[in-house]
Amino acid sequence: MRIGELARRAGTTTRALRYYESRGLLPARRNGNGYREYDEEDLRLLRQIRTLQDFGFELEETRPFVECLQAGHPAGDTCPASLDVYRAKLAELDDVIARLATVRDEVAAQLARAELEAGADLPGGPEPRCELAPHPATPHPATRHHA
């Protein structure tokens, strides 16, 4: 199949395919008239790349999976190097989740303090303030001078 058909079947663009080729992830075979030629195995490689990218893997992180498939393995994640990438990505995700949990806890605590100050959790308490204090660099509207 030619590059346009491969791009269509893989759900990507010809530009992306050329980029993958330049990065050594997609083999570049040419027929007699110079057109790129691809087969079902190339489509399989692309689907592996696209799936991993959908999961948040960087393009270079897909290389061990592609190499595993190119080595004849039935799946791209059956090689030690692929498993190492999975482990690294999992550690990265665990770190992001931990940081997000910390931020969430801080936002929840700030909300609780703000609600307590506003008396929003007490029946008959004062209404929450809806004003924001002006930024120190922004003069209050009453103190602005007109030219």
C-alpha positions as YAML, in Angstrom:
chain: A
units: angstrom
residues:
- id: 1
  name: MET
  ca: [0.00, 0.00, 0.00]
- id: 2
  name: ARG
  ca: [1.09, 3.57, -0.56]
- id: 3
  name: ILE
  ca: [1.60, 6.24, 2.09]
- id: 4
  name: GLY
  ca: [-1.85, 7.82, 1.75]
- id: 5
  name: GLU
  ca: [-3.66, 4.53, 2.28]
- id: 6
  name: LEU
  ca: [-1.46, 3.64, 5.24]
- id: 7
  name: ALA
  ca: [-2.11, 7.03, 6.82]
- id: 8
  name: ARG
  ca: [-5.86, 6.63, 6.32]
- id: 9
  name: ARG
  ca: [-5.93, 3.10, 7.73]
- id: 10
  name: ALA
  ca: [-3.75, 4.08, 10.70]
- id: 11
  name: GLY
  ca: [-5.77, 7.21, 11.44]
- id: 12
  name: THR
  ca: [-2.87, 9.60, 11.01]
- id: 13
  name: THR
  ca: [-1.35, 11.88, 8.38]
- id: 14
  name: THR
  ca: [1.23, 11.30, 5.69]
- id: 15
  name: ARG
  ca: [3.30, 14.00, 7.35]
- id: 16
  name: ALA
  ca: [3.35, 11.98, 10.59]
- id: 17
  name: LEU
  ca: [4.38, 8.87, 8.67]
- id: 18
  name: ARG
  ca: [7.28, 10.72, 7.07]
- id: 19
  name: TYR
  ca: [8.30, 11.95, 10.50]
- id: 20
  name: TYR
  ca: [8.19, 8.42, 11.94]
- id: 21
  name: GLU
  ca: [10.30, 7.32, 9.00]
- id: 22
  name: SER
  ca: [12.85, 10.08, 9.66]
- id: 23
  name: ARG
  ca: [13.03, 8.95, 13.31]
- id: 24
  name: GLY
  ca: [13.70, 5.36, 12.25]
- id: 25
  name: LEU
  ca: [10.41, 4.00, 13.59]
- id: 26
  name: LEU
  ca: [8.84, 3.17, 10.24]
- id: 27
  name: PRO
  ca: [10.86, 1.41, 7.55]
- id: 28
  name: ALA
  ca: [11.26, 3.26, 4.25]
- id: 29
  name: ARG
  ca: [10.88, 0.87, 1.34]
- id: 30
  name: ARG
  ca: [10.58, 2.27, -2.17]
- id: 31
  name: ASN
  ca: [9.17, 0.60, -5.25]
- id: 32
  name: GLY
  ca: [10.60, 0.95, -8.75]
- id: 33
  name: ASN
  ca: [9.11, 4.39, -9.38]
- id: 34
  name: GLY
  ca: [10.26, 5.76, -6.00]
- id: 35
  name: TYR
  ca: [6.94, 5.60, -4.16]
- id: 36
  name: ARG
  ca: [7.00, 4.45, -0.56]
- id: 37
  name: GLU
  ca: [5.53, 0.97, -0.14]
- id: 38
  name: TYR
  ca: [4.02, -0.38, 3.07]
- id: 39
  name: ASP
  ca: [2.41, -3.62, 4.19]
- id: 40
  name: GLU
  ca: [0.23, -4.92, 7.02]
- id: 41
  name: GLU
  ca: [3.23, -5.20, 9.33]
- id: 42
  name: ASP
  ca: [3.84, -1.46, 8.94]
- id: 43
  name: LEU
  ca: [0.20, -0.85, 9.82]
- id: 44
  name: ARG
  ca: [0.69, -2.99, 12.93]
- id: 45
  name: LEU
  ca: [3.73, -0.89, 13.92]
- id: 46
  name: LEU
  ca: [1.78, 2.31, 13.45]
- id: 47
  name: ARG
  ca: [-1.15, 1.06, 15.50]
- id: 48
  name: GLN
  ca: [1.29, 0.23, 18.31]
- id: 49
  name: ILE
  ca: [2.82, 3.73, 18.12]
- id: 50
  name: ARG
  ca: [-0.58, 5.43, 18.02]
- id: 51
  name: THR
  ca: [-1.95, 3.41, 20.94]
- id: 52
  name: LEU
  ca: [1.05, 4.23, 23.10]
- id: 53
  name: GLN
  ca: [0.87, 7.91, 22.18]
- id: 54
  name: ASP
  ca: [-2.83, 7.92, 23.07]
- id: 55
  name: PHE
  ca: [-1.75, 6.63, 26.50]
- id: 56
  name: GLY
  ca: [0.66, 9.57, 26.86]
- id: 57
  name: PHE
  ca: [3.91, 7.96, 25.77]
- id: 58
  name: GLU
  ca: [6.38, 10.19, 23.96]
- id: 59
  name: LEU
  ca: [7.32, 9.10, 20.45]
- id: 60
  name: GLU
  ca: [10.80, 7.98, 21.50]
- id: 61
  name: GLU
  ca: [9.29, 5.86, 24.28]
- id: 62
  name: THR
  ca: [7.52, 3.80, 21.60]
- id: 63
  name: ARG
  ca: [10.82, 2.67, 20.04]
- id: 64
  name: PRO
  ca: [11.32, -0.48, 22.18]
- id: 65
  name: PHE
  ca: [7.78, -1.61, 21.36]
- id: 66
  name: VAL
  ca: [8.34, -1.08, 17.62]
- id: 67
  name: GLU
  ca: [11.69, -2.87, 17.78]
- id: 68
  name: CYS
  ca: [10.06, -5.76, 19.63]
- id: 69
  name: LEU
  ca: [7.46, -6.12, 16.87]
- id: 70
  name: GLN
  ca: [10.12, -5.80, 14.18]
- id: 71
  name: ALA
  ca: [12.07, -8.61, 15.87]
- id: 72
  name: GLY
  ca: [9.09, -10.88, 15.21]
- id: 73
  name: HIS
  ca: [7.46, -10.94, 18.63]
- id: 74
  name: PRO
  ca: [3.67, -11.31, 18.65]
- id: 75
  name: ALA
  ca: [3.20, -8.13, 20.69]
- id: 76
  name: GLY
  ca: [5.28, -5.01, 21.21]
- id: 77
  name: ASP
  ca: [5.31, -5.36, 24.97]
- id: 78
  name: THR
  ca: [6.82, -8.83, 25.24]
- id: 79
  name: CYS
  ca: [10.45, -7.68, 25.27]
- id: 80
  name: PRO
  ca: [12.47, -6.58, 28.33]
- id: 81
  name: ALA
  ca: [13.09, -3.07, 26.94]
- id: 82
  name: SER
  ca: [9.34, -2.53, 26.46]
- id: 83
  name: LEU
  ca: [8.66, -3.66, 30.01]
- id: 84
  name: ASP
  ca: [11.28, -1.17, 31.25]
- id: 85
  name: VAL
  ca: [9.42, 1.62, 29.44]
- id: 86
  name: TYR
  ca: [6.15, 0.50, 31.04]
- id: 87
  name: ARG
  ca: [7.80, 0.56, 34.48]
- id: 88
  name: ALA
  ca: [9.23, 4.05, 33.92]
- id: 89
  name: LYS
  ca: [5.88, 5.38, 32.65]
- id: 90
  name: LEU
  ca: [4.06, 3.85, 35.61]
- id: 91
  name: ALA
  ca: [6.50, 5.51, 38.03]
- id: 92
  name: GLU
  ca: [6.02, 8.83, 36.21]
- id: 93
  name: LEU
  ca: [2.23, 8.50, 36.43]
- id: 94
  name: ASP
  ca: [2.41, 7.59, 40.13]
- id: 95
  name: ASP
  ca: [4.44, 10.76, 40.73]
- id: 96
  name: VAL
  ca: [1.93, 12.92, 38.84]
- id: 97
  name: ILE
  ca: [-0.98, 11.35, 40.74]
- id: 98
  name: ALA
  ca: [0.77, 11.99, 44.08]
- id: 99
  name: ARG
  ca: [1.40, 15.63, 43.17]
- id: 100
  name: LEU
  ca: [-2.20, 16.07, 42.05]
- id: 101
  name: ALA
  ca: [-3.47, 14.51, 45.28]
- id: 102
  name: THR
  ca: [-1.36, 17.01, 47.27]
- id: 103
  name: VAL
  ca: [-2.73, 19.93, 45.25]
- id: 104
  name: ARG
  ca: [-6.28, 18.61, 45.65]
- id: 105
  name: ASP
  ca: [-5.82, 18.41, 49.44]
- id: 106
  name: GLU
  ca: [-4.49, 21.99, 49.52]
- id: 107
  name: VAL
  ca: [-7.41, 23.29, 47.45]
- id: 108
  name: ALA
  ca: [-9.91, 21.42, 49.67]
- id: 109
  name: ALA
  ca: [-8.30, 22.91, 52.80]
- id: 110
  name: GLN
  ca: [-8.37, 26.39, 51.29]
- id: 111
  name: LEU
  ca: [-12.04, 25.98, 50.40]
- id: 112
  name: ALA
  ca: [-12.85, 24.83, 53.93]
- id: 113
  name: ARG
  ca: [-11.04, 27.87, 55.39]
- id: 114
  name: ALA
  ca: [-12.79, 30.23, 52.99]
- id: 115
  name: GLU
  ca: [-16.21, 28.75, 53.76]
- id: 116
  name: LEU
  ca: [-15.54, 28.98, 57.48]
- id: 117
  name: GLU
  ca: [-14.48, 32.63, 57.19]
- id: 118
  name: ALA
  ca: [-17.52, 33.45, 55.10]
- id: 119
  name: GLY
  ca: [-19.81, 31.63, 57.50]
- id: 120
  name: ALA
  ca: [-21.27, 29.73, 54.58]
- id: 121
  name: ASP
  ca: [-21.60, 26.57, 56.64]
- id: 122
  name: LEU
  ca: [-23.63, 28.25, 59.42]
- id: 123
  name: PRO
  ca: [-27.40, 28.73, 59.06]
- id: 124
  name: GLY
  ca: [-28.15, 32.43, 58.98]
- id: 125
  name: GLY
  ca: [-24.46, 33.26, 58.62]
- id: 126
  name: PRO
  ca: [-23.25, 36.05, 56.37]
- id: 127
  name: GLU
  ca: [-23.36, 35.60, 52.63]
- id: 128
  name: PRO
  ca: [-20.01, 34.74, 51.05]
- id: 129
  name: ARG
  ca: [-18.08, 37.73, 49.73]
- id: 130
  name: CYS
  ca: [-17.93, 37.79, 45.97]
- id: 131
  name: GLU
  ca: [-15.39, 40.58, 45.60]
- id: 132
  name: LEU
  ca: [-11.80, 40.01, 44.71]
- id: 133
  name: ALA
  ca: [-9.23, 42.34, 46.15]
- id: 134
  name: PRO
  ca: [-7.57, 44.36, 43.39]
- id: 135
  name: HIS
  ca: [-4.09, 43.34, 42.43]
- id: 136
  name: PRO
  ca: [-1.52, 45.64, 44.13]
- id: 137
  name: ALA
  ca: [-0.29, 46.88, 40.74]
- id: 138
  name: THR
  ca: [-3.85, 47.78, 39.69]
- id: 139
  name: PRO
  ca: [-5.14, 51.03, 41.21]
- id: 140
  name: HIS
  ca: [-8.59, 50.93, 42.75]
- id: 141
  name: PRO
  ca: [-11.18, 52.42, 40.36]
- id: 142
  name: ALA
  ca: [-11.89, 55.32, 42.73]
- id: 143
  name: THR
  ca: [-8.23, 56.38, 42.75]
- id: 144
  name: ARG
  ca: [-7.64, 56.33, 39.01]
- id: 145
  name: HIS
  ca: [-6.89, 59.66, 37.39]
- id: 146
  name: HIS
  ca: [-8.32, 60.46, 34.02]
- id: 147
  name: ALA
  ca: [-6.27, 62.35, 31.47]
...
